[in-house]
Coordinates of C-alpha atoms in Angstrom, one line a residue:
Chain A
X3 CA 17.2 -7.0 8.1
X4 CA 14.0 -7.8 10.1
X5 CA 12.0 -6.0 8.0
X6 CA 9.6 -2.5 9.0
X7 CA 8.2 -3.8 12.9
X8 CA 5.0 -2.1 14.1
X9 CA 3.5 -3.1 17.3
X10 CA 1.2 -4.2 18.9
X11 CA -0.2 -6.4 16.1
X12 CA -3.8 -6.1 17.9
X13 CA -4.9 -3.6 19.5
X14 CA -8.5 -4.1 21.1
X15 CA -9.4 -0.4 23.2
X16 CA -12.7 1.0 24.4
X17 CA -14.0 4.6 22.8
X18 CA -12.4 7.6 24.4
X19 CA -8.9 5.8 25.3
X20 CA -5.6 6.8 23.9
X21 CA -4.4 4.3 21.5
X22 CA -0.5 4.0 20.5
X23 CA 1.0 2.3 17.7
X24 CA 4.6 2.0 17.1
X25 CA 6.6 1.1 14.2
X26 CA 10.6 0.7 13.3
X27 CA 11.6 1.1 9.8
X28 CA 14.1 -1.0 7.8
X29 CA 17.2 0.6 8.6
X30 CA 18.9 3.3 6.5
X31 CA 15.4 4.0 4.6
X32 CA 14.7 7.9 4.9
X33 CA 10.8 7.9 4.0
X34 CA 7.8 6.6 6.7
X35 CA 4.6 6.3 5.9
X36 CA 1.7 5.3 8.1
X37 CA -1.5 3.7 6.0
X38 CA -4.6 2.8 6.9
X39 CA -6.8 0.6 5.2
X40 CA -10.3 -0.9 5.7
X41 CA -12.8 -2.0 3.3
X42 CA -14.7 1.3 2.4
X43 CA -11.9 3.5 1.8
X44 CA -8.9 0.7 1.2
X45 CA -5.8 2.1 1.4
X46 CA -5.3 5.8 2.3
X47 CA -1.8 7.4 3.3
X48 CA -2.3 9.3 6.4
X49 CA 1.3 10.9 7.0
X50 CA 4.6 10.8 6.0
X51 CA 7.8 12.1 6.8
X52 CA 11.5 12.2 5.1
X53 CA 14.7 12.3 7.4
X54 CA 11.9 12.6 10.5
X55 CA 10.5 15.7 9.3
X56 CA 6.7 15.0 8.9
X57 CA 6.3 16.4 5.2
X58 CA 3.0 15.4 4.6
X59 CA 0.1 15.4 7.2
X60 CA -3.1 16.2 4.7
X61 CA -4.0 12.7 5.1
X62 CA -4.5 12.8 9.0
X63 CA -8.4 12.1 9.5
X64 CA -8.5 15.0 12.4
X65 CA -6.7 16.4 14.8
X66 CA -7.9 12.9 17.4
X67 CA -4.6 11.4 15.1
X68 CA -1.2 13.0 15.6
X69 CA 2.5 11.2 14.5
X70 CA 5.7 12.1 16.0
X71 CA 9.3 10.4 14.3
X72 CA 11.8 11.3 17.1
X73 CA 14.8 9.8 15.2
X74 CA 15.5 7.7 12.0
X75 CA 14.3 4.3 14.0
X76 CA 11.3 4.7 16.0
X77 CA 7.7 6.5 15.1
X78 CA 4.3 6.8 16.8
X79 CA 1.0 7.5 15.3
X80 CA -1.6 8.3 18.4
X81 CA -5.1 8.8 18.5
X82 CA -6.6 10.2 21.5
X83 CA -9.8 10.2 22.2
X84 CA -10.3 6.6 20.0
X85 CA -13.5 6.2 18.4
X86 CA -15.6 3.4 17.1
X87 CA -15.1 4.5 13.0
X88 CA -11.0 4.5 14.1
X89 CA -10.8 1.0 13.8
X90 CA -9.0 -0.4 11.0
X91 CA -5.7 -1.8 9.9
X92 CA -2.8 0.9 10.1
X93 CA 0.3 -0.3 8.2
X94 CA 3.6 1.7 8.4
X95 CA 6.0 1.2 5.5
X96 CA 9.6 2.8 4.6
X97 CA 11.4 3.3 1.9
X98 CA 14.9 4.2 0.7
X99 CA 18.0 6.2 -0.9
X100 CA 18.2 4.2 -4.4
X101 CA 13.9 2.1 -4.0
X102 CA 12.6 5.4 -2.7
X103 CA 9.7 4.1 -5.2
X104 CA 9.3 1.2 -3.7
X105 CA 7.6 1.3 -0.2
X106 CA 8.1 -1.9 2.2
X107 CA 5.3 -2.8 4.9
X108 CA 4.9 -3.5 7.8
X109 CA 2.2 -6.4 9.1
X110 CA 0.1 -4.0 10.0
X111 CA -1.6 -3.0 13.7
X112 CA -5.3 -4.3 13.7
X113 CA -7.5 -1.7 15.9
X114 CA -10.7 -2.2 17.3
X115 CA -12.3 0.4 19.0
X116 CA -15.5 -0.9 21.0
Chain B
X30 CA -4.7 13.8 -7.7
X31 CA -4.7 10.0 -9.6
X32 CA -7.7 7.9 -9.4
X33 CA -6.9 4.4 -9.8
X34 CA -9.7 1.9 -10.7
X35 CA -9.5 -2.0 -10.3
X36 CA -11.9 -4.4 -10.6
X37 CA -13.6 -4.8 -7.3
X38 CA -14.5 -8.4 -8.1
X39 CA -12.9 -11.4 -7.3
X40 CA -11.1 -13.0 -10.2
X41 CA -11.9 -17.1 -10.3
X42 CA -9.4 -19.4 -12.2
X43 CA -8.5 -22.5 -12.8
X44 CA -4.8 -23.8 -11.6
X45 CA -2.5 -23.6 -14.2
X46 CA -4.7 -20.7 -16.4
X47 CA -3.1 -17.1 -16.9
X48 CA -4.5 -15.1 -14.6
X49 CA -5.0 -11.3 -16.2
X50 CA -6.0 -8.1 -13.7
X51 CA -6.7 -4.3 -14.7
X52 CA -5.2 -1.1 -13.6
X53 CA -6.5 1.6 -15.1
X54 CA -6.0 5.1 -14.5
X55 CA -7.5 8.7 -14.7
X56 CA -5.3 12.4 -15.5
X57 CA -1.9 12.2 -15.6
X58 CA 0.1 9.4 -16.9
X59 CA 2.2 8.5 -13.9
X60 CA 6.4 8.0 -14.8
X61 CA 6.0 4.7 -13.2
X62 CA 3.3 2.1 -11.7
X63 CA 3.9 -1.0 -9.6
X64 CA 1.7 -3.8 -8.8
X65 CA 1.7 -5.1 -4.7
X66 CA 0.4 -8.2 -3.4
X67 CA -1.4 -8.7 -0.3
X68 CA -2.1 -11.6 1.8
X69 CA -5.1 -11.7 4.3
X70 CA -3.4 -10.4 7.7
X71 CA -0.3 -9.3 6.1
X72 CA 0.8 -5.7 4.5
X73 CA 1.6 -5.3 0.8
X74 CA 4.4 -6.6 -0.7
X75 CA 5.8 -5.1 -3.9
X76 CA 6.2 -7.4 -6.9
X77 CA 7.1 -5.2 -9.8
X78 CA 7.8 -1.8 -11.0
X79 CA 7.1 -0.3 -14.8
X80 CA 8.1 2.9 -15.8
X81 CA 6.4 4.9 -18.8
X82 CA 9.0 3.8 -21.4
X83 CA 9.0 0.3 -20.9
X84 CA 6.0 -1.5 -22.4
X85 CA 6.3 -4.9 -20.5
X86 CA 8.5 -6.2 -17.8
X87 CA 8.6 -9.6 -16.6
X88 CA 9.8 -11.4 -13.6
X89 CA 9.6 -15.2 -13.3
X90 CA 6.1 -15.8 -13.6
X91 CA 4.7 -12.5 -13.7
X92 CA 4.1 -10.4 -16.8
X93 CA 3.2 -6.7 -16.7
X94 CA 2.1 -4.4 -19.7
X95 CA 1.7 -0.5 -19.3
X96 CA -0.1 1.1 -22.0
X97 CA -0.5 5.1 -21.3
X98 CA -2.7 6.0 -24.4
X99 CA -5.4 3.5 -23.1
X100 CA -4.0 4.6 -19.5
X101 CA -4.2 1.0 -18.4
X102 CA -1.4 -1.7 -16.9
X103 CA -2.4 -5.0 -17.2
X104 CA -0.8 -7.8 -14.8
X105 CA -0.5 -11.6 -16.2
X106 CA 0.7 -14.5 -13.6
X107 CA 0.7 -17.7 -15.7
X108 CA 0.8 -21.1 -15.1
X109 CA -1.6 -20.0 -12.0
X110 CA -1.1 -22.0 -8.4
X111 CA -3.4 -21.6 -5.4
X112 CA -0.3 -20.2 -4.0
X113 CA -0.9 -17.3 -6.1
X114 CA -4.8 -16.0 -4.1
X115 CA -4.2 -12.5 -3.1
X116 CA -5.0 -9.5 -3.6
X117 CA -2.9 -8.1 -5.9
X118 CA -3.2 -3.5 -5.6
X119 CA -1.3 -1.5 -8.5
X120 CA 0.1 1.7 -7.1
X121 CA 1.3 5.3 -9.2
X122 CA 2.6 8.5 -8.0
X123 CA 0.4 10.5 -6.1
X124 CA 1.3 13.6 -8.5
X125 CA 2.7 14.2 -11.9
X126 CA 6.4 15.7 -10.2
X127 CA 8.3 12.7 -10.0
X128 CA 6.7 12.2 -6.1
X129 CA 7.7 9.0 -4.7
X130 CA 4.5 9.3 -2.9
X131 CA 2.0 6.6 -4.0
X132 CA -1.7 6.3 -4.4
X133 CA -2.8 2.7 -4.1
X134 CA -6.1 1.2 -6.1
X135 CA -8.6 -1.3 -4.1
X136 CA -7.3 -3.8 -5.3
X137 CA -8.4 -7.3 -7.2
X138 CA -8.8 -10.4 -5.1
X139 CA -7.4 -13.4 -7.3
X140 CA -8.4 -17.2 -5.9
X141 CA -7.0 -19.8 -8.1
X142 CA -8.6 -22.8 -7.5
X143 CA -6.8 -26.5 -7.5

Protein backbone atom coordinates (compact mmCIF):
# COMPACT_ATOMS: atom_id res chain seq x y z
CA UNK A 1 0.00 0.00 0.00
CA UNK A 2 1.21 3.58 -0.86
CA UNK A 3 0.59 4.78 2.22
CA UNK A 4 -2.24 7.86 3.34
CA UNK A 5 -1.48 10.53 0.04
CA UNK A 6 -2.47 14.18 0.63
CA UNK A 7 -1.87 16.74 -1.90
CA UNK A 8 -0.55 19.25 -2.83
CA UNK A 9 2.50 18.97 -0.57
CA UNK A 10 2.87 23.00 -0.81
CA UNK A 11 0.47 25.08 -0.94
CA UNK A 12 1.53 28.93 -1.27
CA UNK A 13 -2.09 31.14 -1.57
CA UNK A 14 -2.73 34.84 -1.00
CA UNK A 15 -5.37 35.88 2.01
CA UNK A 16 -9.02 35.67 1.01
CA UNK A 17 -8.52 32.65 -1.51
CA UNK A 18 -10.06 29.28 -1.21
CA UNK A 19 -7.51 26.73 -0.33
CA UNK A 20 -8.11 22.80 -1.00
CA UNK A 21 -6.31 20.07 0.40
CA UNK A 22 -6.92 16.49 -0.52
CA UNK A 23 -6.00 13.34 1.05
CA UNK A 24 -6.55 9.33 0.23
CA UNK A 25 -6.35 7.02 3.08
CA UNK A 26 -4.61 3.58 3.26
CA UNK A 27 -7.17 1.48 1.93
CA UNK A 28 -9.68 -0.48 4.10
CA UNK A 29 -8.95 1.92 7.21
CA UNK A 30 -12.40 3.33 8.49
CA UNK A 31 -11.13 6.44 10.65
CA UNK A 32 -9.65 9.99 8.94
CA UNK A 33 -8.36 12.43 10.76
CA UNK A 34 -7.06 15.78 9.55
CA UNK A 35 -4.21 17.45 11.98
CA UNK A 36 -2.71 20.47 12.00
CA UNK A 37 0.39 21.38 13.62
CA UNK A 38 2.64 24.42 13.90
CA UNK A 39 4.95 25.47 16.56
CA UNK A 40 2.53 27.28 19.05
CA UNK A 41 -0.16 24.91 19.28
CA UNK A 42 1.78 21.50 17.90
CA UNK A 43 -0.47 19.10 16.99
CA UNK A 44 -4.23 19.60 17.20
CA UNK A 45 -6.92 17.17 15.59
CA UNK A 46 -9.26 19.30 13.70
CA UNK A 47 -11.91 16.56 12.41
CA UNK A 48 -12.50 13.23 12.06
CA UNK A 49 -14.81 10.97 10.66
CA UNK A 50 -15.59 6.96 10.81
CA UNK A 51 -17.12 5.09 7.66
CA UNK A 52 -17.36 8.94 6.09
CA UNK A 53 -19.48 10.24 8.62
CA UNK A 54 -17.66 13.27 10.16
CA UNK A 55 -17.99 12.27 14.01
CA UNK A 56 -16.09 14.79 15.41
CA UNK A 57 -15.84 18.47 14.09
CA UNK A 58 -15.11 20.46 17.71
CA UNK A 59 -11.66 20.82 16.53
CA UNK A 60 -12.51 22.91 13.33
CA UNK A 61 -10.91 26.44 14.15
CA UNK A 62 -14.18 28.26 12.57
CA UNK A 63 -16.61 27.99 10.31
CA UNK A 64 -13.63 29.53 7.32
CA UNK A 65 -12.62 25.42 7.64
CA UNK A 66 -15.17 22.82 6.52
CA UNK A 67 -14.29 18.81 5.50
CA UNK A 68 -16.34 16.72 3.38
CA UNK A 69 -15.41 12.58 2.98
CA UNK A 70 -17.59 11.66 -0.09
CA UNK A 71 -16.60 7.94 0.10
CA UNK A 72 -14.04 5.57 1.93
CA UNK A 73 -11.02 6.91 -0.51
CA UNK A 74 -11.06 10.57 -1.03
CA UNK A 75 -11.47 13.67 1.64
CA UNK A 76 -11.20 17.41 1.43
CA UNK A 77 -10.55 19.91 4.14
CA UNK A 78 -11.30 23.58 2.67
CA UNK A 79 -10.85 26.82 4.02
CA UNK A 80 -12.38 29.71 2.38
CA UNK A 81 -11.62 32.84 2.90
CA UNK A 82 -7.69 31.77 3.80
CA UNK A 83 -6.03 33.90 6.27
CA UNK A 84 -2.49 34.73 7.25
CA UNK A 85 -2.71 32.74 11.00
CA UNK A 86 -4.16 29.52 8.57
CA UNK A 87 -0.83 28.69 7.57
CA UNK A 88 0.55 25.64 8.99
CA UNK A 89 1.19 21.99 8.27
CA UNK A 90 -2.19 19.96 7.95
CA UNK A 91 -1.52 16.15 8.08
CA UNK A 92 -4.28 13.68 7.40
CA UNK A 93 -3.87 10.20 8.89
CA UNK A 94 -6.18 6.87 8.90
CA UNK A 95 -6.49 4.19 10.81
CA UNK A 96 -8.03 0.73 10.91
CA UNK A 97 -10.42 -2.43 11.84
CA UNK A 98 -7.81 -4.42 14.12
CA UNK A 99 -4.79 -0.72 14.69
CA UNK A 100 -7.78 1.52 15.12
CA UNK A 101 -5.19 2.79 17.92
CA UNK A 102 -2.68 3.32 15.78
CA UNK A 103 -3.07 6.37 13.38
CA UNK A 104 -0.82 6.41 10.07
CA UNK A 105 0.14 9.88 8.38
CA UNK A 106 0.31 11.40 5.76
CA UNK A 107 3.50 13.87 4.68
CA UNK A 108 1.56 16.49 5.36
CA UNK A 109 0.32 19.74 3.11
CA UNK A 110 2.53 22.83 3.97
CA UNK A 111 0.20 26.13 3.75
CA UNK A 112 1.30 29.51 3.52
CA UNK A 113 -1.05 32.08 3.37
CA UNK A 114 0.57 35.62 2.37
CA UNK B 1 -9.61 16.13 28.40
CA UNK B 2 -5.60 14.69 28.79
CA UNK B 3 -2.82 17.17 29.02
CA UNK B 4 0.28 15.66 28.01
CA UNK B 5 3.62 17.38 28.94
CA UNK B 6 7.07 16.69 27.31
CA UNK B 7 10.06 18.35 27.57
CA UNK B 8 10.16 21.24 25.19
CA UNK B 9 13.95 21.10 25.09
CA UNK B 10 16.08 19.44 22.82
CA UNK B 11 17.77 16.33 24.21
CA UNK B 12 21.84 16.34 23.25
CA UNK B 13 23.75 12.93 23.20
CA UNK B 14 26.44 11.40 22.43
CA UNK B 15 26.37 8.38 19.66
CA UNK B 16 26.17 5.27 21.17
CA UNK B 17 24.62 6.81 24.83
CA UNK B 18 20.90 5.71 25.78
CA UNK B 19 18.87 8.25 25.01
CA UNK B 20 15.89 8.68 27.82
CA UNK B 21 12.63 11.21 26.97
CA UNK B 22 9.50 12.00 29.40
CA UNK B 23 5.82 11.66 28.95
CA UNK B 24 3.97 12.63 31.57
CA UNK B 25 0.52 13.02 31.97
CA UNK B 26 -2.39 14.82 33.86
CA UNK B 27 -6.27 13.13 34.94
CA UNK B 28 -7.06 10.07 33.78
CA UNK B 29 -4.72 7.27 33.31
CA UNK B 30 -5.17 6.51 29.64
CA UNK B 31 -5.70 2.32 28.69
CA UNK B 32 -2.86 2.78 26.41
CA UNK B 33 -0.02 5.37 25.23
CA UNK B 34 2.26 5.27 22.11
CA UNK B 35 5.28 7.10 21.30
CA UNK B 36 5.56 8.70 17.30
CA UNK B 37 8.53 9.90 15.63
CA UNK B 38 8.79 12.67 13.36
CA UNK B 39 11.23 13.73 10.91
CA UNK B 40 11.53 17.48 9.82
CA UNK B 41 9.12 17.58 6.63
CA UNK B 42 7.53 14.37 7.26
CA UNK B 43 4.23 13.28 9.46
CA UNK B 44 4.52 10.99 12.50
CA UNK B 45 5.23 7.67 12.37
CA UNK B 46 4.27 5.35 15.18
CA UNK B 47 6.96 3.28 16.85
CA UNK B 48 5.31 1.64 19.87
CA UNK B 49 2.20 1.04 21.67
CA UNK B 50 1.90 0.28 25.72
CA UNK B 51 -1.11 -0.45 27.33
CA UNK B 52 -1.89 0.11 31.23
CA UNK B 53 -0.95 -3.54 32.13
CA UNK B 54 2.15 -3.87 30.64
CA UNK B 55 5.02 -2.16 32.46
CA UNK B 56 7.69 -2.13 29.60
CA UNK B 57 7.68 -3.14 25.97
CA UNK B 58 10.56 -3.29 23.85
CA UNK B 59 11.12 -3.41 20.14
CA UNK B 60 14.66 -3.69 18.74
CA UNK B 61 16.34 -0.83 20.03
CA UNK B 62 13.69 0.92 21.68
CA UNK B 63 12.55 0.46 25.30
CA UNK B 64 9.33 1.93 26.78
CA UNK B 65 8.19 2.06 30.54
CA UNK B 66 4.65 3.15 31.60
CA UNK B 67 4.25 3.83 35.14
CA UNK B 68 0.46 5.15 35.97
CA UNK B 69 0.96 5.94 39.75
CA UNK B 70 3.78 8.53 38.72
CA UNK B 71 1.56 8.98 35.49
CA UNK B 72 4.69 9.01 33.39
CA UNK B 73 6.04 6.74 30.25
CA UNK B 74 9.48 7.01 29.80
CA UNK B 75 11.05 6.07 26.22
CA UNK B 76 14.91 4.60 26.05
CA UNK B 77 16.66 4.24 22.42
CA UNK B 78 20.14 2.73 23.23
CA UNK B 79 23.07 2.36 21.56
CA UNK B 80 22.07 6.00 20.04
CA UNK B 81 22.91 6.75 16.05
CA UNK B 82 22.55 10.14 14.43
CA UNK B 83 20.03 8.28 12.56
CA UNK B 84 17.98 8.35 15.50
CA UNK B 85 17.40 12.92 15.66
CA UNK B 86 13.77 13.35 15.60
CA UNK B 87 11.30 14.39 17.37
CA UNK B 88 9.91 11.75 19.08
CA UNK B 89 5.63 12.90 20.39
CA UNK B 90 3.87 10.30 22.88
CA UNK B 91 0.24 10.20 22.17
CA UNK B 92 -2.95 8.83 24.76
CA UNK B 93 -6.59 8.70 24.31
CA UNK B 94 -8.29 11.74 24.11
CA UNK B 95 -10.93 10.43 26.88
CA UNK B 96 -11.08 7.88 29.56
CA UNK B 97 -13.86 5.53 27.22
CA UNK B 98 -11.71 3.46 25.35
CA UNK B 99 -11.67 6.40 22.40
CA UNK B 100 -9.32 5.63 19.74
CA UNK B 101 -9.07 9.30 19.38
CA UNK B 102 -5.59 10.54 20.41
CA UNK B 103 -4.14 13.68 22.03
CA UNK B 104 -0.61 14.23 20.94
CA UNK B 105 2.20 15.97 23.40
CA UNK B 106 4.79 18.67 21.73
CA UNK B 107 6.99 16.58 21.49
CA UNK B 108 11.01 16.17 22.42
CA UNK B 109 13.56 16.92 19.75
CA UNK B 110 16.39 14.24 20.18
CA UNK B 111 19.89 15.11 18.07
CA UNK B 112 22.46 12.51 18.65
CA UNK B 113 25.56 13.77 17.74
CA UNK B 114 28.57 11.49 15.91
Amino acid sequence: DAGVIQSPRHEVTEMGQEVTLRCKPISGHDYLFWYRQTMMRGLELLIYFNNNVPIDDSGMPEDRFSAKMPNASFSTLKIQPSEPRDSAVYFCASSGVGTQETQYFGPGTRLLVL
Amino acid sequence: SQKIEQNSEALNIQEGKTATLTCNYTNYSPAYLQWYRQDPGRGPVFLLLIRENEKEKRKERLKVTFDTTLKQSLFHITASQPADSATYLCALPQDPGGSYIPTFGRGTSLIVHP
